[in-house]
Amino acid sequence: MRDVLDQLMGWWRAGETVGVGTVVATFRSAPRPAGASMLVGPGGEAVGSVSGGCVEGAVYELSQQVVGDGTPVLQRYGVSDDDAFAVGLTCGGILDVFVEPVSQETFPELGAIADDVAAGHPVAVATVIEHPDPAWLGRRLVVRPEDTGTPDGDPPRSLGSPRADGAVTDDARGLLAAGRTETLTYGPDGERRGEGMRVFVSAFAPRPRMLVFGAIDFAAAVAHVGSFLGYRVTVCDARPVFATHSRFPAADEVVVEWPHRYLEAEVDAGRVDARTVVCVLTHDPKFDVPVLQVALRLDDVAYVGAMGSRRTHEDRLERLREAGLTDTELARLSSPIGLDLGARTPEETAVSVAAEIVALQWGGQGSRLQDVGGPIHHHGMV
């Protein structure tokens, strides 16, 4: 949804009704993740994608139908058959797509949600996509962290019962804290051990952070690739002559500070979480050992990598052991940083680093796809 939100808001503010198809669940080798959305505008415009082209035509027609009759629909698209005109996914995957009409009348909270997303404030939208009572279909809750509450003028909504509201709100806040979008299953009244109601929770969390320590040429390339992957990138170095915005145009911020002091301050301020990746590129003991002492003692960061030769790596490990780090803490370190791609240039090395981060995030093995069996799209989080 985030990718098409600007276009959706233009139509919403103009008072138009838009057909919105959103992937709410995927199975096997589905090409787009949960949360991917396609819009069908008031003039028949198609924006976005739910499958990379396989079922867009069918979702387009269903969106027009939903806008016409006002009734949301949950539709499953599976493997296509031998008929060349059959609707399905040739890749062998399965998608559940929820199609609903969106307007100021059906979704009055959308303006406040868009404001939150633009400001980087976390917000989640929980939508009932399946229920024994058709009247529940399409009902939604807007969920924010407990300390932010509901914006003025944005009246609270209910799924249909206090029990369902409480269960979904609690679970949505957990997903929001982790930055995860997911479909949850409950009993018809929100019973946690029941079945019958499915709720899609779309979490709009702030961009995850990439902290790059060391203002070197490799850092500029890593910052560029990190920004491309959707991270909010910070480059930090204690040397002001090197840590400049002109040298790192892709970074969201460039900080002049000793790396370990900066990381400690960010941890204390609550700005480092389980989605944060840390790349230490200084390969200078006076910089990298202190910051790695801080980073490797954090239980909930997604990745800690450090650049350097194998000789540098062994020397670094010895220094970290002398500083009191345990084998469990040292095992969190990816060093030498990156996957073995045979990289030579800073740009190639940045691709290697990004590949390792993606592989660890999604459970990939870093092997050539032609040499492995099974699905090519991994949906589990490691």
CSV table of N, CA, C and O in Angstrom, one decimal, residues 19-77:
chain,number,residue,atom,x,y,z
A,19,GLY,N,-11.1,1.4,-6.3
A,19,GLY,CA,-11.0,-0.1,-6.1
A,19,GLY,C,-9.6,-0.4,-5.7
A,19,GLY,O,-8.7,-0.1,-6.4
A,20,VAL,N,-9.5,-1.0,-4.5
A,20,VAL,CA,-8.1,-1.3,-4.0
A,20,VAL,C,-8.0,-2.8,-3.7
A,20,VAL,O,-8.8,-3.4,-2.9
A,21,GLY,N,-7.1,-3.5,-4.5
A,21,GLY,CA,-6.8,-4.9,-4.3
A,21,GLY,C,-5.5,-5.0,-3.5
A,21,GLY,O,-4.5,-4.5,-4.0
A,22,THR,N,-5.5,-5.8,-2.4
A,22,THR,CA,-4.3,-5.9,-1.6
A,22,THR,C,-4.0,-7.4,-1.4
A,22,THR,O,-4.9,-8.1,-1.0
A,23,VAL,N,-2.8,-7.8,-1.6
A,23,VAL,CA,-2.3,-9.1,-1.2
A,23,VAL,C,-2.3,-9.2,0.3
A,23,VAL,O,-1.6,-8.5,1.0
A,24,VAL,N,-3.1,-10.2,0.8
A,24,VAL,CA,-3.2,-10.4,2.3
A,24,VAL,C,-2.6,-11.6,2.8
A,24,VAL,O,-2.4,-11.8,4.0
A,25,ALA,N,-2.3,-12.6,1.9
A,25,ALA,CA,-1.6,-13.8,2.2
A,25,ALA,C,-1.0,-14.4,1.0
A,25,ALA,O,-1.5,-14.3,-0.1
A,26,THR,N,0.1,-15.1,1.2
A,26,THR,CA,0.8,-15.7,0.0
A,26,THR,C,1.2,-17.1,0.5
A,26,THR,O,1.5,-17.4,1.6
A,27,PHE,N,1.3,-18.0,-0.5
A,27,PHE,CA,1.7,-19.4,-0.3
A,27,PHE,C,2.6,-19.8,-1.4
A,27,PHE,O,2.4,-19.5,-2.6
A,28,ARG,N,3.6,-20.6,-1.1
A,28,ARG,CA,4.5,-21.1,-2.1
A,28,ARG,C,5.3,-20.0,-2.8
A,28,ARG,O,5.6,-19.0,-2.1
A,29,SER,N,5.4,-20.0,-4.1
A,29,SER,CA,6.3,-19.1,-4.7
A,29,SER,C,5.5,-17.9,-5.3
A,29,SER,O,5.6,-17.6,-6.5
A,30,ALA,N,4.8,-17.2,-4.4
A,30,ALA,CA,4.0,-16.0,-4.8
A,30,ALA,C,5.0,-14.9,-5.2
A,30,ALA,O,5.9,-14.6,-4.4
A,31,PRO,N,4.7,-14.1,-6.3
A,31,PRO,CA,5.7,-13.1,-6.7
A,31,PRO,C,5.7,-11.8,-5.9
A,31,PRO,O,6.6,-11.1,-5.9
A,32,ARG,N,4.6,-11.5,-5.2
A,32,ARG,CA,4.5,-10.2,-4.5
A,32,ARG,C,4.2,-10.5,-3.0
A,32,ARG,O,3.4,-11.4,-2.7
A,33,PRO,N,4.7,-9.8,-2.1
A,33,PRO,CA,4.5,-10.0,-0.7
A,33,PRO,C,3.2,-9.5,-0.2
A,33,PRO,O,2.5,-8.7,-0.9
A,34,ALA,N,2.7,-10.0,1.0
A,34,ALA,CA,1.5,-9.4,1.6
A,34,ALA,C,1.7,-7.9,1.8
A,34,ALA,O,2.8,-7.4,2.2
A,35,GLY,N,0.7,-7.2,1.5
A,35,GLY,CA,0.7,-5.7,1.5
A,35,GLY,C,0.8,-5.0,0.2
A,35,GLY,O,0.5,-3.9,0.0
A,36,ALA,N,1.3,-5.8,-0.9
A,36,ALA,CA,1.3,-5.2,-2.2
A,36,ALA,C,-0.1,-4.9,-2.7
A,36,ALA,O,-1.0,-5.7,-2.5
A,37,SER,N,-0.3,-3.7,-3.3
A,37,SER,CA,-1.6,-3.2,-3.6
A,37,SER,C,-1.7,-2.8,-5.1
A,37,SER,O,-0.7,-2.3,-5.7
A,38,MET,N,-2.9,-2.9,-5.6
A,38,MET,CA,-3.2,-2.4,-7.0
A,38,MET,C,-4.5,-1.5,-6.8
A,38,MET,O,-5.4,-1.9,-6.2
A,39,LEU,N,-4.4,-0.3,-7.5
A,39,LEU,CA,-5.6,0.6,-7.5
A,39,LEU,C,-6.2,0.6,-8.8
A,39,LEU,O,-5.6,0.5,-9.9
A,40,VAL,N,-7.5,0.7,-8.8
A,40,VAL,CA,-8.3,1.0,-10.0
A,40,VAL,C,-9.0,2.3,-9.8
A,40,VAL,O,-9.9,2.4,-9.0
A,41,GLY,N,-8.6,3.4,-10.5
A,41,GLY,CA,-9.1,4.7,-10.3
A,41,GLY,C,-10.4,5.0,-10.9
A,41,GLY,O,-11.0,4.1,-11.6
A,42,PRO,N,-11.0,6.1,-10.6
A,42,PRO,CA,-12.3,6.5,-11.1
A,42,PRO,C,-12.4,6.5,-12.6
A,42,PRO,O,-13.5,6.4,-13.2
A,43,GLY,N,-11.3,6.8,-13.3
A,43,GLY,CA,-11.3,6.8,-14.8
A,43,GLY,C,-10.8,5.5,-15.4
A,43,GLY,O,-10.5,5.4,-16.6
A,44,GLY,N,-10.7,4.4,-14.6
A,44,GLY,CA,-10.3,3.1,-15.1
A,44,GLY,C,-8.8,3.0,-15.0
A,44,GLY,O,-8.2,2.0,-15.6
A,45,GLU,N,-8.1,3.9,-14.4
A,45,GLU,CA,-6.6,3.8,-14.3
A,45,GLU,C,-6.2,2.7,-13.4
A,45,GLU,O,-6.8,2.4,-12.4
A,46,ALA,N,-5.1,2.0,-13.8
A,46,ALA,CA,-4.6,0.9,-13.0
A,46,ALA,C,-3.2,1.3,-12.5
A,46,ALA,O,-2.4,1.8,-13.3
A,47,VAL,N,-3.0,1.3,-11.2
A,47,VAL,CA,-1.8,1.7,-10.5
A,47,VAL,C,-1.3,0.6,-9.6
A,47,VAL,O,-2.1,0.1,-8.8
A,48,GLY,N,-0.1,0.2,-9.7
A,48,GLY,CA,0.4,-0.8,-8.8
A,48,GLY,C,0.3,-2.2,-9.3
A,48,GLY,O,-0.2,-2.4,-10.4
A,49,SER,N,0.6,-3.2,-8.5
A,49,SER,CA,0.6,-4.6,-8.9
A,49,SER,C,0.4,-5.5,-7.7
A,49,SER,O,1.0,-5.2,-6.6
A,50,VAL,N,-0.3,-6.6,-7.9
A,50,VAL,CA,-0.4,-7.6,-6.9
A,50,VAL,C,0.3,-8.9,-7.2
A,50,VAL,O,0.5,-9.7,-6.3
A,51,SER,N,0.7,-9.1,-8.5
A,51,SER,CA,1.3,-10.3,-8.9
A,51,SER,C,2.4,-10.2,-9.9
A,51,SER,O,2.9,-11.2,-10.4
A,52,GLY,N,2.8,-9.0,-10.3
A,52,GLY,CA,3.8,-8.9,-11.3
A,52,GLY,C,3.2,-9.1,-12.7
A,52,GLY,O,4.0,-9.3,-13.7
A,53,GLY,N,1.9,-9.2,-12.9
A,53,GLY,CA,1.3,-9.3,-14.2
A,53,GLY,C,0.4,-10.5,-14.4
A,53,GLY,O,-0.4,-10.6,-15.3
A,54,CYS,N,0.5,-11.5,-13.5
A,54,CYS,CA,-0.3,-12.8,-13.7
A,54,CYS,C,-1.8,-12.6,-13.6
A,54,CYS,O,-2.5,-13.1,-14.4
A,55,VAL,N,-2.2,-12.0,-12.5
A,55,VAL,CA,-3.7,-11.9,-12.3
A,55,VAL,C,-4.2,-10.5,-12.2
A,55,VAL,O,-5.3,-10.2,-11.8
A,56,GLU,N,-3.4,-9.5,-12.7
A,56,GLU,CA,-3.8,-8.1,-12.6
A,56,GLU,C,-5.1,-7.9,-13.4
A,56,GLU,O,-6.0,-7.1,-12.9
A,57,GLY,N,-5.3,-8.6,-14.5
A,57,GLY,CA,-6.6,-8.4,-15.3
A,57,GLY,C,-7.8,-8.8,-14.5
A,57,GLY,O,-8.8,-8.1,-14.5
A,58,ALA,N,-7.7,-9.9,-13.8
A,58,ALA,CA,-8.8,-10.4,-13.0
A,58,ALA,C,-9.1,-9.5,-11.8
A,58,ALA,O,-10.2,-9.2,-11.5
A,59,VAL,N,-8.0,-9.0,-11.2
A,59,VAL,CA,-8.2,-8.1,-10.0
A,59,VAL,C,-8.7,-6.8,-10.5
A,59,VAL,O,-9.6,-6.2,-9.8
A,60,TYR,N,-8.4,-6.4,-11.7
A,60,TYR,CA,-8.9,-5.1,-12.3
A,60,TYR,C,-10.4,-5.2,-12.4
A,60,TYR,O,-11.2,-4.3,-12.0
A,61,GLU,N,-10.9,-6.3,-13.0
A,61,GLU,CA,-12.3,-6.5,-13.2
A,61,GLU,C,-13.1,-6.6,-11.9
A,61,GLU,O,-14.1,-6.0,-11.7
A,62,LEU,N,-12.5,-7.3,-10.9
A,62,LEU,CA,-13.1,-7.5,-9.6
A,62,LEU,C,-13.1,-6.1,-8.9
A,62,LEU,O,-14.1,-5.8,-8.2
A,63,SER,N,-12.1,-5.3,-9.0
A,63,SER,CA,-12.1,-4.0,-8.4
A,63,SER,C,-13.3,-3.1,-9.0
A,63,SER,O,-13.9,-2.4,-8.2
A,64,GLN,N,-13.5,-3.2,-10.2
A,64,GLN,CA,-14.6,-2.4,-10.8
A,64,GLN,C,-15.9,-2.9,-10.3
A,64,GLN,O,-16.8,-2.1,-10.0
A,65,GLN,N,-16.1,-4.2,-10.1
A,65,GLN,CA,-17.3,-4.8,-9.6
A,65,GLN,C,-17.5,-4.3,-8.2
A,65,GLN,O,-18.6,-3.9,-7.8
A,66,VAL,N,-16.5,-4.3,-7.4
A,66,VAL,CA,-16.6,-4.0,-6.0
A,66,VAL,C,-16.9,-2.5,-5.8
A,66,VAL,O,-17.7,-2.1,-5.0
A,67,VAL,N,-16.3,-1.6,-6.7
A,67,VAL,CA,-16.7,-0.2,-6.6
A,67,VAL,C,-18.2,0.0,-7.0
A,67,VAL,O,-18.9,0.8,-6.4
A,68,GLY,N,-18.6,-0.9,-7.9
A,68,GLY,CA,-20.0,-0.7,-8.4
A,68,GLY,C,-21.0,-1.1,-7.3
A,68,GLY,O,-22.1,-0.5,-7.1
A,69,ASP,N,-20.8,-2.3,-6.6
A,69,ASP,CA,-21.8,-2.8,-5.7
A,69,ASP,C,-21.4,-2.5,-4.2
A,69,ASP,O,-22.3,-2.7,-3.3
A,70,GLY,N,-20.2,-2.0,-4.0
A,70,GLY,CA,-19.8,-1.6,-2.6
A,70,GLY,C,-19.5,-2.7,-1.7
A,70,GLY,O,-19.3,-2.5,-0.5
A,71,THR,N,-19.4,-4.0,-2.1
A,71,THR,CA,-19.2,-5.1,-1.3
A,71,THR,C,-17.8,-5.6,-1.4
A,71,THR,O,-17.4,-6.1,-2.5
A,72,PRO,N,-17.0,-5.6,-0.4
A,72,PRO,CA,-15.6,-6.2,-0.5
A,72,PRO,C,-15.6,-7.7,-0.8
A,72,PRO,O,-16.6,-8.4,-0.4
A,73,VAL,N,-14.5,-8.1,-1.4
A,73,VAL,CA,-14.4,-9.5,-1.8
A,73,VAL,C,-13.0,-10.0,-1.4
A,73,VAL,O,-12.0,-9.3,-1.7
A,74,LEU,N,-12.9,-11.2,-0.9
A,74,LEU,CA,-11.7,-11.9,-0.7
A,74,LEU,C,-11.6,-13.0,-1.7
A,74,LEU,O,-12.4,-13.9,-1.8
A,75,GLN,N,-10.6,-12.9,-2.6
A,75,GLN,CA,-10.4,-13.8,-3.7
A,75,GLN,C,-9.1,-14.5,-3.7
A,75,GLN,O,-8.0,-13.9,-3.5
A,76,ARG,N,-9.1,-15.8,-3.9
A,76,ARG,CA,-7.8,-16.6,-4.0
A,76,ARG,C,-7.5,-16.9,-5.4
A,76,ARG,O,-8.3,-17.3,-6.2
A,77,TYR,N,-6.2,-16.6,-5.8
A,77,TYR,CA,-5.7,-17.0,-7.1
A,77,TYR,C,-4.6,-18.0,-7.0
A,77,TYR,O,-3.6,-17.8,-6.3
